[in-house]
CSV table of C-alpha atoms in Angstrom, one decimal:
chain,number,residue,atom,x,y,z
A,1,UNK,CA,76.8,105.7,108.0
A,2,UNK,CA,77.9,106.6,104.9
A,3,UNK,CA,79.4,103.0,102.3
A,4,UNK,CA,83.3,103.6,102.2
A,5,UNK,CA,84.7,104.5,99.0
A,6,UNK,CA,87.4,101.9,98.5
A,7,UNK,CA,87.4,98.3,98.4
A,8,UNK,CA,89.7,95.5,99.9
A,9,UNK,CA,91.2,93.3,96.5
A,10,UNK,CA,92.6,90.3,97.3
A,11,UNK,CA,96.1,89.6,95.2
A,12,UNK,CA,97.7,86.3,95.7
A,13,UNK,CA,98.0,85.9,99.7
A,14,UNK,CA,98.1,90.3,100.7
A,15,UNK,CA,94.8,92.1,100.0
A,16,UNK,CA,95.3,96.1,99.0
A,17,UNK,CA,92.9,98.8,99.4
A,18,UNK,CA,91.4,100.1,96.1
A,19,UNK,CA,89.2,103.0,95.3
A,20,UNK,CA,85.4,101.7,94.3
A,21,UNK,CA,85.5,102.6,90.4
A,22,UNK,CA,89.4,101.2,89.8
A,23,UNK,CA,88.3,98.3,91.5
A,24,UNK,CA,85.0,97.7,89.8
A,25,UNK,CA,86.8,98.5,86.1
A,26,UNK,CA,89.8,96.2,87.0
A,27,UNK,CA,86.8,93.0,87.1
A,28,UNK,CA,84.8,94.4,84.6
A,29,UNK,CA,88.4,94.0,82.2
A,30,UNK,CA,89.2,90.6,84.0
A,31,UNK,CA,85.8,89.2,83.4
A,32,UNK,CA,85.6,90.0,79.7
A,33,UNK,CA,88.7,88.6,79.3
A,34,UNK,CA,87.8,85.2,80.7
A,35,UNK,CA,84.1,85.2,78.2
A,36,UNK,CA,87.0,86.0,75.2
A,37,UNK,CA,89.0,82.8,76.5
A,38,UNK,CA,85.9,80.5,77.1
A,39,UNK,CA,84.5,81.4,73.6
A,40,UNK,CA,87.7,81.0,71.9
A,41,UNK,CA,88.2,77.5,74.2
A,42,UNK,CA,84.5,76.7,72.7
A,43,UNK,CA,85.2,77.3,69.1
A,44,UNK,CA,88.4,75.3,69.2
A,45,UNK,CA,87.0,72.7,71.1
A,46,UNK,CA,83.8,72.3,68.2
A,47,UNK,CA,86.7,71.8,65.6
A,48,UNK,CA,88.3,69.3,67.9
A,49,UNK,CA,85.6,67.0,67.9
A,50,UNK,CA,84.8,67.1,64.6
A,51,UNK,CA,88.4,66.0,63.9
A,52,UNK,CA,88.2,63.2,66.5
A,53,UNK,CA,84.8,61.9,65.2
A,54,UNK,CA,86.2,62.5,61.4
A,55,UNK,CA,89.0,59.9,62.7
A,56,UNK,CA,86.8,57.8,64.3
A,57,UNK,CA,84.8,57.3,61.0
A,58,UNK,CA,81.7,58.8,62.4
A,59,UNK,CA,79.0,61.3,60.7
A,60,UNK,CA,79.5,64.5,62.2
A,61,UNK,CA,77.7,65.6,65.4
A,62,UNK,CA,74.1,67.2,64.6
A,63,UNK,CA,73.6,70.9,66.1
A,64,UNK,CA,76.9,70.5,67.8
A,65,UNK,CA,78.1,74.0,66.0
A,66,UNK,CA,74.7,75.8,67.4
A,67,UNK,CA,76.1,78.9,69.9
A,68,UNK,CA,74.7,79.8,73.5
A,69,UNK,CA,71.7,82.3,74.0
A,70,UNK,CA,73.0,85.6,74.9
A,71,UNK,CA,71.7,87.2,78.4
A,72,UNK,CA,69.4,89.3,75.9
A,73,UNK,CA,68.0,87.1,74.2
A,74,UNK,CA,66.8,84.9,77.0
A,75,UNK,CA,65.3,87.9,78.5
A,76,UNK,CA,63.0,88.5,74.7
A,77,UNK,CA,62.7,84.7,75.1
A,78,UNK,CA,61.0,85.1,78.6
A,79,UNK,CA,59.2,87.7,77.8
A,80,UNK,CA,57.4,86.1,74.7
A,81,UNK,CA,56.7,83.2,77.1
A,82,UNK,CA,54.9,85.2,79.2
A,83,UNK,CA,53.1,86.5,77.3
């Protein structure tokens, strides 16, 4: 048998029936959304600390502004380990 062609989305507490693609762009949008919010969250939350160890009379964190591996460059990474 053939895979249908729509999807069921769950909203709240009622799920809906939605074709394949609109479904599939819908969490595509959703999920680069959230990565905008946790990198923005991230960047505020560096500054944050600094502030609160400025405060506190402490030196400033070492490395603490050093930014996540992207998916690609983990892959190079792995690669070059392996020769």
């Amino acid at each position: 048998p053939s895979p249908p062609e729509k999807a069921m989305v769950c909203f709240g507490n009622m799920f809906i029936e939605l074709p394949k693609a609109k479904t599939r762009e819908m969490l595509q949008q959703d999920q680069e959304e959230l990565d905008e919010e946790i990198n923005k969250l991230r960047k505020e939350l560096r500054v944050k600390v600094n502030r609160l160890y400025e405060a506190q009379g402490k030196p400033e964190l070492k490395g603490f502004n050093l930014n996540p591996m992207s998916a690609e460059e983990m892959k190079l990474i792995n690669r070059i380990l392996e020769g």
